[in-house]
Tab-separated table of C-alpha atoms and ligand atoms in Angstrom:
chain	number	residue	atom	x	y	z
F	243	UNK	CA	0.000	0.000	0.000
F	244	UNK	CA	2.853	2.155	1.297
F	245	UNK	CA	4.508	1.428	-2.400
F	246	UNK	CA	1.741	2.085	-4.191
F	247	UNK	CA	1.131	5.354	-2.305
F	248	UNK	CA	4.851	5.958	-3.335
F	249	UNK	CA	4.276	5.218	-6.519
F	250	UNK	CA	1.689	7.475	-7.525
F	251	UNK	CA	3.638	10.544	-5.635
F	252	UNK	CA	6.255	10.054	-7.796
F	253	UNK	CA	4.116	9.462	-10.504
F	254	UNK	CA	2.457	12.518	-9.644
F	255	UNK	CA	6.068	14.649	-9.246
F	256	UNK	CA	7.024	13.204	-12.533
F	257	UNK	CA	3.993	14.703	-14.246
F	258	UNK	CA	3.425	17.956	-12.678
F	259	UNK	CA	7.281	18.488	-13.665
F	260	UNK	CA	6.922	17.312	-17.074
F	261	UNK	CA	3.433	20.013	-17.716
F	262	UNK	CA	5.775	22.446	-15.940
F	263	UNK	CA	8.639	22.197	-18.231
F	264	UNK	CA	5.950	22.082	-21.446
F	265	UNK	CA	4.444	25.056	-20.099
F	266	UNK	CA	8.065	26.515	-19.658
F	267	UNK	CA	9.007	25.795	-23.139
F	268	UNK	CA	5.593	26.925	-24.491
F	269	UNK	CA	5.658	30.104	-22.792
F	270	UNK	CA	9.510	29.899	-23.699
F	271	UNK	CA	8.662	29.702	-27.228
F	272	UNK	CA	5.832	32.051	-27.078
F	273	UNK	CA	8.415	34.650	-25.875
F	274	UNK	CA	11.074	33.910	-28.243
F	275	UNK	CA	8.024	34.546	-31.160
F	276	UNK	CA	6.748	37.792	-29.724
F	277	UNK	CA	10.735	38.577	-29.041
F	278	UNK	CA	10.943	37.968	-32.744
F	279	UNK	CA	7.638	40.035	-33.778
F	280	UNK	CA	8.997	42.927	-31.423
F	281	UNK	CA	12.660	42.688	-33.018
F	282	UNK	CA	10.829	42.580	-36.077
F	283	UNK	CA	8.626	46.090	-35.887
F	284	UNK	CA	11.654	47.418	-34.578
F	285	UNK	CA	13.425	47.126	-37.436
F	286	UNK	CA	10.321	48.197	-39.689
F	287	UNK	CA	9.654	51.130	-37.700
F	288	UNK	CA	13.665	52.145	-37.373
F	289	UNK	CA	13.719	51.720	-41.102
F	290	UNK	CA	10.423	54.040	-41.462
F	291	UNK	CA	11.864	56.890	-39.230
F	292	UNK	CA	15.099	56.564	-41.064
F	293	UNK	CA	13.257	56.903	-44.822
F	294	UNK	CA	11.256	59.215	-43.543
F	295	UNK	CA	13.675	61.532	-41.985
F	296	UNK	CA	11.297	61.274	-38.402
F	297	UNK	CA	12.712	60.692	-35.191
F	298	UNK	CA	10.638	59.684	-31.858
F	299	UNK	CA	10.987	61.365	-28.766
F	300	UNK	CA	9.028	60.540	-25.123
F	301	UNK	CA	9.468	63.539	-22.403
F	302	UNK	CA	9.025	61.870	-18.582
F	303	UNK	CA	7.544	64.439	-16.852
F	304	UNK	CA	8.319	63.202	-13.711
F	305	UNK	CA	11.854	63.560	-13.812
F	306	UNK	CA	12.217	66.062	-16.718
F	307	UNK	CA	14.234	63.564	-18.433
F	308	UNK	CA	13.358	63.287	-22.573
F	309	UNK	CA	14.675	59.511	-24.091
F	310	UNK	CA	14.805	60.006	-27.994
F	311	UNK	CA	15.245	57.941	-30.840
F	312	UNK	CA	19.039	57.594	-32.370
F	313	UNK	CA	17.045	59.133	-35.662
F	314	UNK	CA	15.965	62.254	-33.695
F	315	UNK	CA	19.466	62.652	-31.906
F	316	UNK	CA	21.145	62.073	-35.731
F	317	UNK	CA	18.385	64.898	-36.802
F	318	UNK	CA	19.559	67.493	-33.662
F	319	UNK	CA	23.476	66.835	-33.836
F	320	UNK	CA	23.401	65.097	-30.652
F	321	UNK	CA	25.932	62.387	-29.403
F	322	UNK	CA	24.151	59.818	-28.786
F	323	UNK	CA	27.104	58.529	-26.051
F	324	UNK	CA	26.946	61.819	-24.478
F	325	UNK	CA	23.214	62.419	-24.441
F	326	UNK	CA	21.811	61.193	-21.028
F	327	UNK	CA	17.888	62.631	-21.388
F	328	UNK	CA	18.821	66.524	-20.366
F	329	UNK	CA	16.384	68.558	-22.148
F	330	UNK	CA	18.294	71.627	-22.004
F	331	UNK	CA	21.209	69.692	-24.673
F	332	UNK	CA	18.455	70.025	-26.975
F	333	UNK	CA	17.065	72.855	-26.410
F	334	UNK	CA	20.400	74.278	-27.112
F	335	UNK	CA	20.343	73.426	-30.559
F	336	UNK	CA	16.846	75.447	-31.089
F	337	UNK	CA	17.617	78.252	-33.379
F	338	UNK	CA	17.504	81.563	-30.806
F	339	UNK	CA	14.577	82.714	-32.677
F	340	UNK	CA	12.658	79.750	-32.808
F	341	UNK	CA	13.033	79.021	-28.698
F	342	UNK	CA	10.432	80.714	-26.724
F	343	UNK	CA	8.120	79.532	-29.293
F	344	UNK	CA	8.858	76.034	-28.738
F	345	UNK	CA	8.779	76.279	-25.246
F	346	UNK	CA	5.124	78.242	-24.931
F	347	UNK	CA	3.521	75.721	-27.330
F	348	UNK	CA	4.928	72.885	-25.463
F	349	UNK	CA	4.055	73.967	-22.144
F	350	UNK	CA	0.950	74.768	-23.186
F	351	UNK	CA	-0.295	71.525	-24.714
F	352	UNK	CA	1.463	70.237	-21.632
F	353	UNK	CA	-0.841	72.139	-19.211
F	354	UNK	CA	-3.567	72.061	-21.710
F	355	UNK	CA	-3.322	68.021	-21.830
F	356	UNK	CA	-4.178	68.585	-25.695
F	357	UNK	CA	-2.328	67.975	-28.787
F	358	UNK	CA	1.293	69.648	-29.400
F	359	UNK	CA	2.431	70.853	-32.643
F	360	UNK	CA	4.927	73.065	-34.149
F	361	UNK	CA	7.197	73.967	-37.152
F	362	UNK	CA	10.173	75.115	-36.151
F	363	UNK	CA	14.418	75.391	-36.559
F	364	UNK	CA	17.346	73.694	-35.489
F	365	UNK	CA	21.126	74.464	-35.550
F	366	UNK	CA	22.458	71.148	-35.478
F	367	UNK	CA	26.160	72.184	-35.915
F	368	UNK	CA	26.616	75.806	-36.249
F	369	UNK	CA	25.749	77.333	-39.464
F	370	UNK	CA	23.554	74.524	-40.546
F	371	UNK	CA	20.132	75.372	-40.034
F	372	UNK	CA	17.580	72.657	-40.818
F	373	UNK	CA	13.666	73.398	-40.422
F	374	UNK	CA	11.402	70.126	-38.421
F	375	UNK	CA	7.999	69.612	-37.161
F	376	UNK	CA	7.342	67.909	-33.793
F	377	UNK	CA	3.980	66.572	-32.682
F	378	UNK	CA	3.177	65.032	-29.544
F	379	UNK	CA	0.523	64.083	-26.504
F	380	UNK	CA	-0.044	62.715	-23.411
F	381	UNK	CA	0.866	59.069	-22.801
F	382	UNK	CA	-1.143	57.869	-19.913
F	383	UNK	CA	0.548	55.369	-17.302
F	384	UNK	CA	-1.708	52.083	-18.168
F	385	UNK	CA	-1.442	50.855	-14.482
F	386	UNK	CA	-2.586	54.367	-12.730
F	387	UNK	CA	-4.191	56.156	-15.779
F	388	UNK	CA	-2.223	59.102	-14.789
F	389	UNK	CA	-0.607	61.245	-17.443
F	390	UNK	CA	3.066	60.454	-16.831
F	391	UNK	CA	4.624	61.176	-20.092
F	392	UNK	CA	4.645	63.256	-23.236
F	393	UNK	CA	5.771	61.964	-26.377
F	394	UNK	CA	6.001	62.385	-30.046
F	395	UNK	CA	7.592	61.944	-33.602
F	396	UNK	CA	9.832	65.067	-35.237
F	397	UNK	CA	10.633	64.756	-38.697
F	398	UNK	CA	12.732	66.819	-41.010
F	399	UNK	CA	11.427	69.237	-43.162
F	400	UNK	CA	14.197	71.475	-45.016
F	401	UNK	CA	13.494	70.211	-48.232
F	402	UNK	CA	9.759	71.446	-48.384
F	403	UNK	CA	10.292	74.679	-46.138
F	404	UNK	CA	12.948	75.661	-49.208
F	405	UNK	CA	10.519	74.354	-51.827
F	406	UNK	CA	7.948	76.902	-50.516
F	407	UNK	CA	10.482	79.175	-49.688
F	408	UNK	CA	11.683	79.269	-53.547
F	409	UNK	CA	8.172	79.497	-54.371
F	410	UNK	CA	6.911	82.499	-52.313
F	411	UNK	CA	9.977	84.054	-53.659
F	412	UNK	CA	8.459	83.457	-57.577
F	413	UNK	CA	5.361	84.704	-56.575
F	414	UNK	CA	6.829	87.556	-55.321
F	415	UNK	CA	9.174	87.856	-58.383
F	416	UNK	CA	6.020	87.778	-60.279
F	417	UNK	CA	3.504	89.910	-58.131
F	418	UNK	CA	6.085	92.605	-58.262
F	419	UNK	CA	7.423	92.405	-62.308
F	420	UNK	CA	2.993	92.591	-63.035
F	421	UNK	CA	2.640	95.339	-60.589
F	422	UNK	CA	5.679	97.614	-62.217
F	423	UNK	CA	4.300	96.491	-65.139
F	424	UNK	CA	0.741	97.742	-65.434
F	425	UNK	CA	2.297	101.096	-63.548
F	426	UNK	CA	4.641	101.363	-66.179
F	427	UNK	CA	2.413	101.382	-68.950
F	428	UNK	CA	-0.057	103.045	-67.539
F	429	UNK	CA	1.404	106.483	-68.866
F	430	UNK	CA	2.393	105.604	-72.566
F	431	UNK	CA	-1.079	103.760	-73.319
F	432	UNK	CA	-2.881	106.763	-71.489
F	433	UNK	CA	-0.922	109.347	-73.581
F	434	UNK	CA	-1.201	107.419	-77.023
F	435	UNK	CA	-5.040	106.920	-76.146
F	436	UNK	CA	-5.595	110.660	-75.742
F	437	UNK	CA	-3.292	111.516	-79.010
F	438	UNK	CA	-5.661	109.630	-80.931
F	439	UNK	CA	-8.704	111.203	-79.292
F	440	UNK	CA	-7.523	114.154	-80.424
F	441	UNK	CA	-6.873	113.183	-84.115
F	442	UNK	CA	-10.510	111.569	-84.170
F	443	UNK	CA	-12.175	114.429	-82.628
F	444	UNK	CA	-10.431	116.945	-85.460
F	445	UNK	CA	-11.626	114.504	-87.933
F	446	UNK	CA	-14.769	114.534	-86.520
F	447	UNK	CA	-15.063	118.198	-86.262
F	448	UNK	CA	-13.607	118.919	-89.930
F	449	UNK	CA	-11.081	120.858	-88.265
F	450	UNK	CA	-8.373	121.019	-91.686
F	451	UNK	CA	-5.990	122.943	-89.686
F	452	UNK	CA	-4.756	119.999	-88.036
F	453	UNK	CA	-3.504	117.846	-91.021
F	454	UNK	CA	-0.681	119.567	-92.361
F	455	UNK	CA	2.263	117.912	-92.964
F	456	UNK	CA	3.648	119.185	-90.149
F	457	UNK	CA	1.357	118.606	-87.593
F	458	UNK	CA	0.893	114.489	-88.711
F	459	UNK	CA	4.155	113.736	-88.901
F	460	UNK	CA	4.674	115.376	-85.338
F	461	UNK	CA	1.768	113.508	-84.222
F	462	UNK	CA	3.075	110.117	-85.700
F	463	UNK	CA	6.404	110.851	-83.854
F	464	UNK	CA	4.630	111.084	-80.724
F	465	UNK	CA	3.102	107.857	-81.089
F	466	UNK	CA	5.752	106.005	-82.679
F	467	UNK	CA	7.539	107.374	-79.316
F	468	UNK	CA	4.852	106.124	-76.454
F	469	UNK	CA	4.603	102.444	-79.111
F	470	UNK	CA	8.652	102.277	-78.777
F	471	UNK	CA	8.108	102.325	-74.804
F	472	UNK	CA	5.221	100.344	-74.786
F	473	UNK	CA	6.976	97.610	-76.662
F	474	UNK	CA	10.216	98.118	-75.037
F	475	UNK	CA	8.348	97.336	-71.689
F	476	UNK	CA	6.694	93.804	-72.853
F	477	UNK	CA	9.876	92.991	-74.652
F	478	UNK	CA	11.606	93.481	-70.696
F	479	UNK	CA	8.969	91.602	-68.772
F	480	UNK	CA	9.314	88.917	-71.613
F	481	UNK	CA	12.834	89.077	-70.765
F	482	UNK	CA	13.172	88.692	-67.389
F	483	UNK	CA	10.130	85.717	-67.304
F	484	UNK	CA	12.894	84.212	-69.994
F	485	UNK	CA	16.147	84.598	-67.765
F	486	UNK	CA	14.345	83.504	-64.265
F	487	UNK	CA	12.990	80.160	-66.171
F	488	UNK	CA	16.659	79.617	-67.905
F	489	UNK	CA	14.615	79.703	-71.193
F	490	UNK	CA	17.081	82.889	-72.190
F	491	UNK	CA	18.795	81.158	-75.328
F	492	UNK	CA	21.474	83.006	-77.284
F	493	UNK	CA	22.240	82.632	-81.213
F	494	UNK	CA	25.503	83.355	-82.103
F	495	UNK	CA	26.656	84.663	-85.425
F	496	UNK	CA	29.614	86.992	-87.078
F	497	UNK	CA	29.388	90.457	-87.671
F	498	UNK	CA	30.821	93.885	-87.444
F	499	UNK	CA	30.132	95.393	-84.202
F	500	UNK	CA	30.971	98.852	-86.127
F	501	UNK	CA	27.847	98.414	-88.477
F	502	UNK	CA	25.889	97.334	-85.664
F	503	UNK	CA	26.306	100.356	-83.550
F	504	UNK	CA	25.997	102.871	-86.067
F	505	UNK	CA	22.439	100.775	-87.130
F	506	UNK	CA	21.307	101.290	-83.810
F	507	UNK	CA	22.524	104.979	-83.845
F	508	UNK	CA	20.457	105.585	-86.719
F	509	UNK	CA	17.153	104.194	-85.077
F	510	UNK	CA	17.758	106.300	-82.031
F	511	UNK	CA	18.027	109.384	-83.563
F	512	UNK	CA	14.162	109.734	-83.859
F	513	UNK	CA	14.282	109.365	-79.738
F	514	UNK	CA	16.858	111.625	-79.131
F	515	UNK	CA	15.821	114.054	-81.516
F	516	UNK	CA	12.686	114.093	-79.287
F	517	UNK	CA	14.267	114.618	-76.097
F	518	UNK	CA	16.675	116.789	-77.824
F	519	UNK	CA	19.759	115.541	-76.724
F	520	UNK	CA	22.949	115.556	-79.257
F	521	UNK	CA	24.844	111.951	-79.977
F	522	UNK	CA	28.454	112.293	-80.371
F	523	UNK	CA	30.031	109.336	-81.522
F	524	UNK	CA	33.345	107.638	-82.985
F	525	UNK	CA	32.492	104.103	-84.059
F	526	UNK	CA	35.657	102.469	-86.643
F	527	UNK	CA	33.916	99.800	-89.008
F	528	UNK	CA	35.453	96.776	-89.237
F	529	UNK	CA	35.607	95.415	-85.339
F	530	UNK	CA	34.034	91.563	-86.650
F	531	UNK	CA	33.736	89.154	-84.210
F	532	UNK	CA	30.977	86.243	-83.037
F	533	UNK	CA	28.108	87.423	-81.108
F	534	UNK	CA	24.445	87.383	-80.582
F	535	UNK	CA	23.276	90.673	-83.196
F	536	UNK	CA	19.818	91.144	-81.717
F	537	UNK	CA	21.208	91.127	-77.981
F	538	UNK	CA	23.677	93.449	-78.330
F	539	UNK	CA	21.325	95.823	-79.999
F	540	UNK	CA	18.798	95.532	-77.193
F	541	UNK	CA	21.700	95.865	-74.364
F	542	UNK	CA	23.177	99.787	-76.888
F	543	UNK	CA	19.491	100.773	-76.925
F	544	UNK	CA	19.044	100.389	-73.090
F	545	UNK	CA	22.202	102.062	-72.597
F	546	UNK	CA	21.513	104.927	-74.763
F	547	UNK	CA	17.964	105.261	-73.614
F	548	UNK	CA	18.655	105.669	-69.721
F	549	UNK	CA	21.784	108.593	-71.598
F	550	UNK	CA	18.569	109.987	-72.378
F	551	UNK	CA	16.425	109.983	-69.233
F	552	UNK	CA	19.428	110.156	-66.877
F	553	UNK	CA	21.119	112.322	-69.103
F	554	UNK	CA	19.978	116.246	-67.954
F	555	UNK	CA	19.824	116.816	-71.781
F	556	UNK	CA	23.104	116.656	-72.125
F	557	UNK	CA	25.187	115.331	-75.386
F	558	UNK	CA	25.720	111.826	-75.081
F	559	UNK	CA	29.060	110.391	-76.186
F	560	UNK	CA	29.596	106.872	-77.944
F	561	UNK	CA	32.848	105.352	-78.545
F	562	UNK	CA	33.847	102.013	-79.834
F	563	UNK	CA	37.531	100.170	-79.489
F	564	UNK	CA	39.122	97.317	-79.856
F	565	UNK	CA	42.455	95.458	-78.914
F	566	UNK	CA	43.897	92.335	-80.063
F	567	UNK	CA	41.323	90.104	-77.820
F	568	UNK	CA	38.347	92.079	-76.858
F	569	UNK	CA	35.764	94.715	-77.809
F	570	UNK	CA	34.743	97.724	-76.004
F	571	UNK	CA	31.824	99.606	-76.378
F	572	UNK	CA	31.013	102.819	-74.386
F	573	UNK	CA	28.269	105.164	-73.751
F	574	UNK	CA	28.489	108.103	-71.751
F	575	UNK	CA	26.760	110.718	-69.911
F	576	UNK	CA	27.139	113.963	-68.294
F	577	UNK	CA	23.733	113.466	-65.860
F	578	UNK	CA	22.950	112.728	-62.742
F	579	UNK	CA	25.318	110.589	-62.299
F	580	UNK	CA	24.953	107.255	-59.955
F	581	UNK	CA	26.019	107.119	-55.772
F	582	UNK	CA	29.097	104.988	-55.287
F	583	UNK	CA	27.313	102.782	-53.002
F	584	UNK	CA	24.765	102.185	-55.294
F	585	UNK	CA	26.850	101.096	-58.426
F	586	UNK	CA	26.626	97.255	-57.769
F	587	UNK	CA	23.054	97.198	-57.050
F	588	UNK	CA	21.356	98.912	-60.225
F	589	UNK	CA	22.238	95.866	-61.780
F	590	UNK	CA	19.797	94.027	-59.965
F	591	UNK	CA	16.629	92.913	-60.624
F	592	UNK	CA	13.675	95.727	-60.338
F	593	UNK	CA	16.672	97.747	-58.499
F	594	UNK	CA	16.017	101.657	-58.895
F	595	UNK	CA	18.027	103.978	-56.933
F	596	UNK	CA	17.908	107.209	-59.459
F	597	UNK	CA	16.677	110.408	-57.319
F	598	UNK	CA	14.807	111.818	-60.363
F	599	UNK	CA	11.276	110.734	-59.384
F	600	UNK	CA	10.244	112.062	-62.924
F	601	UNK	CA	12.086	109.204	-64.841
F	602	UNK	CA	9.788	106.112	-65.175
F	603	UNK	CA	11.683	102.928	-65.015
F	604	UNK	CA	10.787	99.327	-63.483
F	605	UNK	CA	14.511	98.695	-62.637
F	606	UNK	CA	14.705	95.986	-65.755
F	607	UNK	CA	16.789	96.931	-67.964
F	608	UNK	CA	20.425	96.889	-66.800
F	609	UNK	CA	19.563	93.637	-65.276
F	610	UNK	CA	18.639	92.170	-68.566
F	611	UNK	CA	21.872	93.858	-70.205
F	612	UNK	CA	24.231	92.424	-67.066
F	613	UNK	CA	22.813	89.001	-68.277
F	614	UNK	CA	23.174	89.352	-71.400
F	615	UNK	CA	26.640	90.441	-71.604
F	616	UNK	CA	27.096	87.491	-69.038
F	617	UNK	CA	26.295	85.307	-71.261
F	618	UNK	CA	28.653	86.596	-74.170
F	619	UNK	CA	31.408	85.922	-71.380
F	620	UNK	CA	31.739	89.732	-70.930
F	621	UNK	CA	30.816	92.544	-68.123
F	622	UNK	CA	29.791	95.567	-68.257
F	623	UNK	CA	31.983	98.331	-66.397
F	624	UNK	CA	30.643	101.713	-64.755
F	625	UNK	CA	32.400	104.925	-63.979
F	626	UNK	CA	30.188	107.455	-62.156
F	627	UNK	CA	30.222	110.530	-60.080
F	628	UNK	CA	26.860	111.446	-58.464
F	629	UNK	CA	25.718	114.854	-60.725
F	630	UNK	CA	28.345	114.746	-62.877
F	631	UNK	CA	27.620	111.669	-65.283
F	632	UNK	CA	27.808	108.267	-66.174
F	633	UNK	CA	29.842	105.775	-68.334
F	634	UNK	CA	28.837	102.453	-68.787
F	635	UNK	CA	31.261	100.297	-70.990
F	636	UNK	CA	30.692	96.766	-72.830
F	637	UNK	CA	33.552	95.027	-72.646
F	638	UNK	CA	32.832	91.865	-75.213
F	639	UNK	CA	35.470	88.928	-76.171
F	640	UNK	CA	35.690	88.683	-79.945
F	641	UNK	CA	34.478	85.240	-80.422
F	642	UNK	CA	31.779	84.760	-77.115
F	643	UNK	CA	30.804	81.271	-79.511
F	644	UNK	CA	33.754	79.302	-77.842
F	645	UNK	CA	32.521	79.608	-74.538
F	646	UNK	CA	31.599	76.798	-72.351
F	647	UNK	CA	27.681	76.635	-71.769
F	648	UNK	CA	25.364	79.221	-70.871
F	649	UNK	CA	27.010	81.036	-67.680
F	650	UNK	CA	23.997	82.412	-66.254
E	113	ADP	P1	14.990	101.707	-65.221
E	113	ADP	O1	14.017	101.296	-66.259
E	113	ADP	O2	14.400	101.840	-63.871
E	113	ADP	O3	15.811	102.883	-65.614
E	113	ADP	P2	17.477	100.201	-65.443
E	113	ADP	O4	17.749	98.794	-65.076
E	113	ADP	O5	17.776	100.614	-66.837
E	113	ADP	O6	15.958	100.452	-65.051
E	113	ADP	O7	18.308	101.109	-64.462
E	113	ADP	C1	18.306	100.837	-63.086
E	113	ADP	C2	18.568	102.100	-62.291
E	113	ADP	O8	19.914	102.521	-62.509
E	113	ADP	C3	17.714	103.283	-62.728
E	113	ADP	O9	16.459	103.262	-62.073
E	113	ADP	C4	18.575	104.452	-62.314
E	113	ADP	O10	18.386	104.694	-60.941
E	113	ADP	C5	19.993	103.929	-62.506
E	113	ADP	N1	20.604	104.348	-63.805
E	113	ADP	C6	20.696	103.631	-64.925
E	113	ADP	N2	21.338	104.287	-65.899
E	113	ADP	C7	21.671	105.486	-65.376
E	113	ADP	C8	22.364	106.637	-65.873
E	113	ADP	N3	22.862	106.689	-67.117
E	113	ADP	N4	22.535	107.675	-65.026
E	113	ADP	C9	22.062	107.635	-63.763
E	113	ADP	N5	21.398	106.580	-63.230
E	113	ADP	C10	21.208	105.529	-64.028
């Protein structure tokens, strides 16, 4: 009896160890499978905050201690061996501006218990500045319920903050070249509309007096005059849609700069007769070299034109040289004459820095000729005194055809 009592302890013991050690290994197994899951979204959501330049970040508000992701310490320039959960390490890489901010929305959602989020900027090593947005909420203790903790994802976004940037600076570009535009020719289409009122009511009114020869062909110059600026306006905001898109293409040929500038010479005359100013010039034929004909024209006619309404009505003076490798072309004034410190900047786009608020102008047309001459591998030089005068000179290589691709 004894024995058999024996028996079945042992019997018993034997069993109870061998469910044990199944449910060890089951629960064993179990482990090493959810081990395996967890190992497994760890790597999927590592390689998701690494594609998608995020990092995570969980603030214990307890002990004012933030843990963060290796992504998010990679994103804020941290050291991961030095980093030990201060806060104020990574605060110190908020850009100065961007600081308060950060804290007040943070605090607030903090105090608020409601959701955080912000765009904002980090120096992660000085002089790189790199733009992120952070979001984050309470993350309730799931034994108490209590809020304990405050945590959420940052990712980078510098590529799309320059994106917009880029864009809000087109807009801009735009807003502002269709604004001086419609200002600009405003006056010419006001002035040719009310020279042809005039014409049609002295038709109207049989009034003979008013077609002599004279008196049409003065009229026709006067419209031929507000047509050349009204043309010479579209053909700029043409230009400078061309050069900000890159579409600004070039077509190179030979010819003789000499018969060039006396061509354009002879079409000006009409304009300066108008504005009575006197052209002085020395231009030797025979200066042949490769470059684009129509370009060059436009960049002598913008030259000569601002001689004109910089000019005081003074002569304007036009010389052309050459020595054994380049061409130089100059015009000259004896106007107002252009501030030192503003020399470098008329050549800007829409710049304008002349005091004579009579002159129209949408700042245009020296930045067209700058890129222009640019892109015949030239510059364009200026002398100037403020009221005594200006001289702008084209300095041009002979052949501009053998340059290397479009430098603008
Ligand atoms: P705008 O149509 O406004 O004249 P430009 O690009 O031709 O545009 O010239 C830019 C600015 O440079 C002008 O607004 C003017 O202030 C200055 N400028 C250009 N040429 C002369 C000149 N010959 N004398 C004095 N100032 C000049």
């Amino acid at each position: 009896m004894e024995n058999q009592t024996c028996g079945i302890l042992i019997w018993g013991s034997f069993s109870v160890a061998c469910i044990a050690t199944l449910v060890a290994l089951i629960f064993r197994l179990r482990l090493k499978k959810q081990f395996q899951e967890l190992t497994r979204n760890q790597e999927s959501l590592e390689f998701a905050l690494e594609s998608g330049h995020m990092g995570t970040w969980d603030l214990d508000l307890i002990h004012d201690t933030v843990s963060c992701s290796k992504e998010m310490l990679e994103l804020w320039g941290v050291d991961p061996q030095t980093f030990q959960g201060q806060r104020s390490l990574l605060q110190g890489k908020v850009h100065p501006e961007d600081l308060d901010r950060m804290n007040e929305a943070l605090n607030a959602a903090i105090k608020d218990k409601s959701v955080y989020e912000l765009e904002y900027r980090l120096i992660p090593t000085p002089g790189i500045v790199r733009w992120v947005v952070s979001r984050g909420r309470y993350v309730f203790d799931p034994k108490t319920g209590n809020p304990t903790r405050f945590a959420g994802v940052i990712y980078d976004i510098t590529e799309k903050k320059k994106r917009e940037e880029a864009l809000a600076e087109a807009m801009k570009a735009r807003d502002q070249l269709f604004m001086a535009a419609s200002h600009e020719l405003r006056t010419p289409l006001t002035s040719l509309q009310l020279l042809l009122q005039v014409n049609q009511w002295d038709l109207n009114h049989h009034f003979p007096e008013a077609f002599t020869a004279e008196k049409i062909s003065l009229s026709i110059n006067k419209q031929l005059h507000h047509l050349n600026r009204i043309t010479r306006i579209v053909d700029h905001i043409l230009d400078e849609t061309r050069i900000s898109e890159g579409r600004f293409n070039m077509h190179f040929e030979e010819f003789d700069l000499g018969e060039m500038t006396e061509y354009v010479l002879d079409g000006f005359k009409i304009t300066a007769d108008f504005s009575d100013v006197k052209i002085l010039s020395s231009i030797p034929k025979k200066i042949v070299g490769t470059w684009d004909r129509f370009r060059l024209e436009q960049v002598l006619l913008n030259l000569l034109m601002n001689g004109v309404r910089y000019g005081n009505k003074n002569p304007l003076y036009i010389e052309l040289k050459k020595d054994h490798e380049k061409a130089y072309l100059t015009v000259k004034d004896e106007g107002i004459g252009i501030r030192l410190e503003d020399q470098d900047k008329i050549f800007n786009c829409f710049e304008r820095v002349s005091p004579a608020q009579d002159v129209r102008g949408m700042g245009l047309g020296l930045f067209i000729s700058h890129n222009i001459i640019k892109r015949h591998g030239g510059e364009i030089l200026l002398k100037s005194e403020l009221g005594k005068g200006s001289e702008f000179t084209i300095v041009l290589p002979m052949n501009s055809l053998s340059l290397p691709d479009p430098l603008i």
